[in-house]
Amino acid sequence: MIAHGKNATGSMPQRIVFWCLRIATYFVLACATYIFLDITIKGSRAVFITHPPFVNFAFLSQAPETLYVFDYEGKKTTMGDREFREWKTTHQIDDANVTSVAYSAGGIWPCIVGTALLVIGSMTFALLVGISSAIYLSEYSRNGRLVRLVRIAILNLAGVPSIVFGLFGFGLFVIFFGWNVSLLAGWFTLGLMVLPAIITASEESLRAVPQGLREGSLALGATQWQTIRKNVLPYALPGILTSSILGIARVAGETAPIMFTAAYAVRDTMPWNVSKWSEFPFQGVMALPYHIYVVSSKIPQNEYTARVQYGAAFVFLALVMLIALSSVLLRQRVRMRLQW
Amino acid sequence: MVTLEKMPDVISTPSIPPATEAPQKAQIEIKDFEFAYGENRVLHSVNLQILPRAVTAFIGPSGCGKTTLLRCINRMNDLVDSARVERGEILIDGININAPEIDVVDLRRRVGMVFQKSNPFPKSIYDNIAYGLRVAGVTKRSRINEAVETSLRSAALWDEVKDRLDRSGLSLSGGQQQRLCIARALAVEPEIILMDEPCSALDPIATARIEELIHELKTQYTIVIVTHNMQQASRCSDFTGFFYLGNLVEFANTAKIFSNPTRRQTEDYITGRFG
Amino acid sequence: MNGSTVTVTSPPAAHKVAARGGRTGEALIRLFFGGNAIIAVVVLVLITLFLFREGFGFFGGNLQNLRVYRSGGLEYVDIIRDQADANSALSRALSDVRVKELRGLMQKGRSLDEANGDLGAFDQFATAFSDAGTDLAGLVSDLTDQAAAVKEQTMLGSGAASVGPEDGETPSVTPAVAATVESIRASYPDYERITATMSEALRNLLANPPALTTPLAQEAFNRVNEKTREYLAAFPAQAERLRAWDPAKPVRWHQAITAFLFDQRWITASFWQDWYGIVPLLVGSIMVSIVALILAVPFGVASAIYVSEIATRPEQRLIKPYIEFIAAIPSVVLGFFGIAVVGQAIRTASESTWFHWVSFFPLSERLNVFTAGALLGLMAVPTIFTLSEDALRNVPRGFKEASYALGANRLQTIGRVIVPASLSGIMSAILLGLGRVIGETMVVLLCAGNRIAIPDFTQGLGAFFQPVHTMTGIIAQEMGEVVRGSIHYRALFMVGLVLFALTLLINLAAQRIAARYRMSIG
């Protein structure tokens, strides 16, 4: 009765279907790989150079400038804004023959700084509030109406589009509180946006701590807060932090919420050049994702703009991917280490 | 069970004290106590008196409410959503522990607990023992050192671990972990120790060590133990309560329960006809 | 417990005090954490509140806007304008006919010059056709100038009519405005004269159609002919509309809402009349989402099935994190990639000979619904993949084992047991993917082409290769430039509110379905 020849690969239709599924899966991977490779290869030309030290520090450490393109003595010449102005003092050039391309010279340093500031501030806020909420939900709360409400709110908040967060941040922080376009407004907008993710991740980590530890501690006469501080949080914290790194990737990667709350297309002064430290959070900054938006939509695609477009996209992609990768790796390590 | 029967030499059979008829003041009094999880009533009108410095065992089939009652004595059920006292009270030294003015932290310091599954903290052995003192605000190093040694000695673990107090509590064997948990409970100097099936996850030898320990501890502590194992109850307790479906069916001197129970249900359970 | 007799050597009194002092401390700590937990609720409420706060004034402003449109006579002018525009549209259709005929002639071996010569008669016809509309267009242009001047006056008079709520049912009409409206209406005899001439001219033209040699061109010409007849037949009705038009006819309050929800025009910062109809944006968002889901659902679900049921362990370990990695690609980078690579690639592909059979190829726009949809599809794949994979993995082992035990092979088990059992989980994954796609901003802003118009659905699937604008895109694009407090500003908040409500609904539906899934697998 047992059919012969039916080996592990199965019948013909089964093989065909499985191959279709396999092809679909690898097609998705191929698309993603293509994007990574395209941006990496073309972006590397801006960021890396062929001679030591191999990294184009100028691109990473300068502010964006306008690029000037012109023919000089039969040669096509390109110059950044400052260089061009200096050069003009010693050379004669007819302005009519000079084409200028915005943003295409210099580098992206202020954008990197701005993004870093936005990430640090919003993650501090989100972690503080998120971990506290998670502690309440996992350690203190009883299943009451309020807690159900909180959970529903978290679930739905997670689905709110980022542009709506941007509108909300604009309405509340920028206009109602009168903070204008500022780091502070960006911190809160981005922080609130990742809050659901942080709460969910933190709660999961807290719940992974065995109940026995809590009971053991309480039975020894520890108060609830002592129990949480000494016997729950220390074991949950690695998990909370690694899961939250994904939140960092999201905060760093979002453009829509900061478009009208925190980001400027151009700003000449660096954030630390403020007259008073109290003004620090009330200044807008340049941000890498917004800069990419600006350079990819407001200037044409050509040989002169490709450098800054691909360079910025590559640096940004590399940063975000590095963060995401470290989250994945750390999570694996934490899972292995904390086996209850 | 067979293995246990085969090793009577390891187990020092506790001498069951003669049923003292002398009126002794009960330390824990459970009066007309009813308890529920949500709509589900799990204890029906339990009345019980537990004498100081004796071992009282709760036996009964799974789900009979014995663990629930035990966890009510130090209000561990506060942690459970929807758990509530329906009626009656539990008095310790004459004071109602469910009264609103009672500090539950204080209560738990006086009523220690050892759990079914040993739950040492993922800290060093030393820190495990010191934990209870530290949360109580003791900072003096010498006092903690002293308490660590005393309680580890009381739990008969000192000799095995004295050279590696800085090792993780999780590195110990199952039986040692459970004794560590007992030592941890002793370190805060409770008056009462509750044990919730402390040997259920242990092998016979480790079980024997714990039972021996219980026997020694009862000279200083009031011990309440929940067990599935009737031999264990008969070996190490002075009084036994038999629970069935949330009711305390019978409570008496252990010798009496096991040799001459008054209720039919008790007899059936003890002789293994159900449960 | 201090009343009790402490029999054992009790812990020192010092820490008892500490414990007592700690009780209020504990309560405060609890309160602190609880307070933080409430923030999620507060934020959700605040979002709703602020979208309403900033958005709601829109209706008042828009009502005012619509009232000015009527009382200022702009509506009257627009009736005539529509008629004039329809004539130009027919003229344009004639030039399409000309192109077809020209191509046909050249295929028959005529040179370009010869073919142009052959078309002399047709050109004459077409010129006469468009000339017939010149007078009407002139009238429209005159009236437009008058009405626009009135409108400007009204706006100045009421202190930027865009702001502030409406004041009573009928806005007070200044004598100057009334005078102008009267002068606009006084043009009616001119209108009648012009349309009569025009109608006659067109009829004469239609009676003597130029000869065409190509069947394709003839067919197209017949369609124009048909349309022109319909157009002429509608003239009396148009005249009737103009006669019946009344500047004092009240604009009811609900028209401000219906205009927002159903009007097909989103025209802002225009000298003539602003329209805030969400339909073109909504249609754009929906079309992009449809393309994204059509691409993402098969790929996402297929890879979920593949990874959870078929792939080997090492494959799983590679594919799962990789796909989750895709989720981390910032959307602005994807958008840039769309502009730099995908859009051009799609256009180049549409020009290739392989796709000659597709009627709407080659494409004229590289940024269109399909470009944005394809990239959003890639973004949605990780969401759909991860959640579907979870659902598939959570199907109890027993189901699978029972199926194998009954002699089913792997394909049968997957197709008849595992996928059906996790279907509601997969559905919920797809809905969450939809929520992500419809709320995504940067990709559509960069790649959807940003043309505020409902695509031409007469082209069939070709509509999916036309540029659109979306709800998220319009907010991102226009929010930075509007005057705070203007109707335009408030209209953008209203769009945000619609978006918010829409994603909330999708999210709730996904949760409902997910709950059913958890029940169905026990």
Short mmCIF file of N, CA and C in Angstrom, two decimals, chain B residues 27 93 95 100-103 106-107 109-110 136-138 143 188-191, chain C residues 1-12 14-16 18-20 23:
data_model
loop_
_atom_site.label_atom_id
_atom_site.label_comp_id
_atom_site.label_asym_id
_atom_site.label_seq_id
_atom_site.Cartn_x
_atom_site.Cartn_y
_atom_site.Cartn_z
N GLN B 27 -1.32 30.57 67.73
CA GLN B 27 -0.68 31.76 67.17
C GLN B 27 -1.46 32.30 65.98
N ASP B 93 -1.58 36.31 66.37
CA ASP B 93 -1.45 36.88 67.71
C ASP B 93 -2.61 37.81 67.99
N ILE B 95 -4.42 39.57 66.01
CA ILE B 95 -4.66 40.75 65.18
C ILE B 95 -5.10 40.33 63.78
N PRO B 100 -7.46 47.09 57.40
CA PRO B 100 -6.86 48.08 56.51
C PRO B 100 -5.59 48.72 57.07
N GLU B 101 -5.49 48.81 58.40
CA GLU B 101 -4.33 49.52 58.94
C GLU B 101 -3.08 48.64 59.00
N ILE B 102 -3.22 47.39 58.62
CA ILE B 102 -2.07 46.50 58.68
C ILE B 102 -1.11 46.80 57.52
N ASP B 103 0.16 46.90 57.85
CA ASP B 103 1.18 47.07 56.82
C ASP B 103 1.58 45.69 56.32
N ASP B 106 5.18 44.62 56.72
CA ASP B 106 5.50 44.19 58.07
C ASP B 106 5.04 42.75 58.32
N LEU B 107 3.84 42.50 57.83
CA LEU B 107 3.26 41.16 58.01
C LEU B 107 4.17 40.12 57.39
N ARG B 109 7.22 40.27 56.73
CA ARG B 109 8.50 40.12 57.42
C ARG B 109 8.34 39.15 58.59
N ARG B 110 7.18 39.13 59.17
CA ARG B 110 6.96 38.22 60.30
C ARG B 110 6.55 36.84 59.85
N ALA B 136 14.99 45.65 54.47
CA ALA B 136 14.44 46.13 55.74
C ALA B 136 15.26 47.30 56.26
N GLY B 137 16.28 47.68 55.53
CA GLY B 137 17.02 48.87 55.90
C GLY B 137 18.28 48.59 56.72
N VAL B 138 18.67 47.32 56.84
CA VAL B 138 19.89 47.00 57.58
C VAL B 138 21.08 47.25 56.65
N ARG B 143 26.48 42.90 60.80
CA ARG B 143 25.21 42.30 61.16
C ARG B 143 24.71 41.38 60.03
N VAL B 188 15.47 36.97 57.91
CA VAL B 188 14.72 38.13 58.40
C VAL B 188 14.04 37.83 59.73
N GLU B 189 14.36 36.67 60.30
CA GLU B 189 13.86 36.29 61.62
C GLU B 189 12.35 36.38 61.71
N PRO B 190 11.67 35.60 60.90
CA PRO B 190 10.20 35.61 60.99
C PRO B 190 9.76 34.80 62.20
N GLU B 191 8.48 34.87 62.49
CA GLU B 191 7.95 34.04 63.57
C GLU B 191 7.32 32.80 62.98
N MET C 1 1.07 46.41 62.82
CA MET C 1 1.38 45.22 63.61
C MET C 1 2.06 45.59 64.92
N ASN C 2 2.20 46.86 65.21
CA ASN C 2 2.98 47.20 66.41
C ASN C 2 2.27 46.75 67.67
N GLY C 3 0.98 46.47 67.57
CA GLY C 3 0.26 46.04 68.75
C GLY C 3 0.57 44.60 69.14
N SER C 4 1.13 43.86 68.22
CA SER C 4 1.33 42.44 68.49
C SER C 4 2.51 42.23 69.43
N THR C 5 2.44 41.11 70.10
CA THR C 5 3.57 40.76 70.95
C THR C 5 4.62 40.11 70.08
N VAL C 6 5.74 40.76 69.98
CA VAL C 6 6.79 40.21 69.13
C VAL C 6 7.60 39.24 69.96
N THR C 7 7.48 37.98 69.62
CA THR C 7 8.09 36.95 70.44
C THR C 7 9.53 36.68 70.03
N VAL C 8 9.80 36.79 68.75
CA VAL C 8 11.15 36.50 68.28
C VAL C 8 11.97 37.78 68.37
N THR C 9 13.27 37.62 68.47
CA THR C 9 14.12 38.81 68.46
C THR C 9 13.81 39.58 67.19
N SER C 10 13.16 40.70 67.37
CA SER C 10 12.63 41.38 66.19
C SER C 10 13.72 42.22 65.54
N PRO C 11 13.55 42.53 64.27
CA PRO C 11 14.51 43.41 63.61
C PRO C 11 14.54 44.76 64.33
N PRO C 12 15.64 45.44 64.23
CA PRO C 12 15.76 46.70 64.99
C PRO C 12 14.65 47.67 64.63
N ALA C 14 14.69 50.64 64.03
CA ALA C 14 15.01 51.65 63.01
C ALA C 14 14.36 51.33 61.68
N HIS C 15 14.47 50.11 61.24
CA HIS C 15 13.93 49.86 59.91
C HIS C 15 12.42 49.70 59.90
N LYS C 16 11.86 49.50 61.07
CA LYS C 16 10.39 49.52 61.10
C LYS C 16 9.88 50.91 60.76
N ALA C 18 11.47 53.05 59.03
CA ALA C 18 11.72 53.25 57.61
C ALA C 18 10.58 52.67 56.78
N ALA C 19 10.16 51.49 57.18
CA ALA C 19 9.10 50.84 56.43
C ALA C 19 7.82 51.65 56.50
N ARG C 20 7.56 52.21 57.66
CA ARG C 20 6.33 52.98 57.81
C ARG C 20 6.40 54.22 56.93
N ARG C 23 5.59 53.85 53.34
CA ARG C 23 4.25 53.56 52.80
C ARG C 23 3.74 54.68 51.92
#
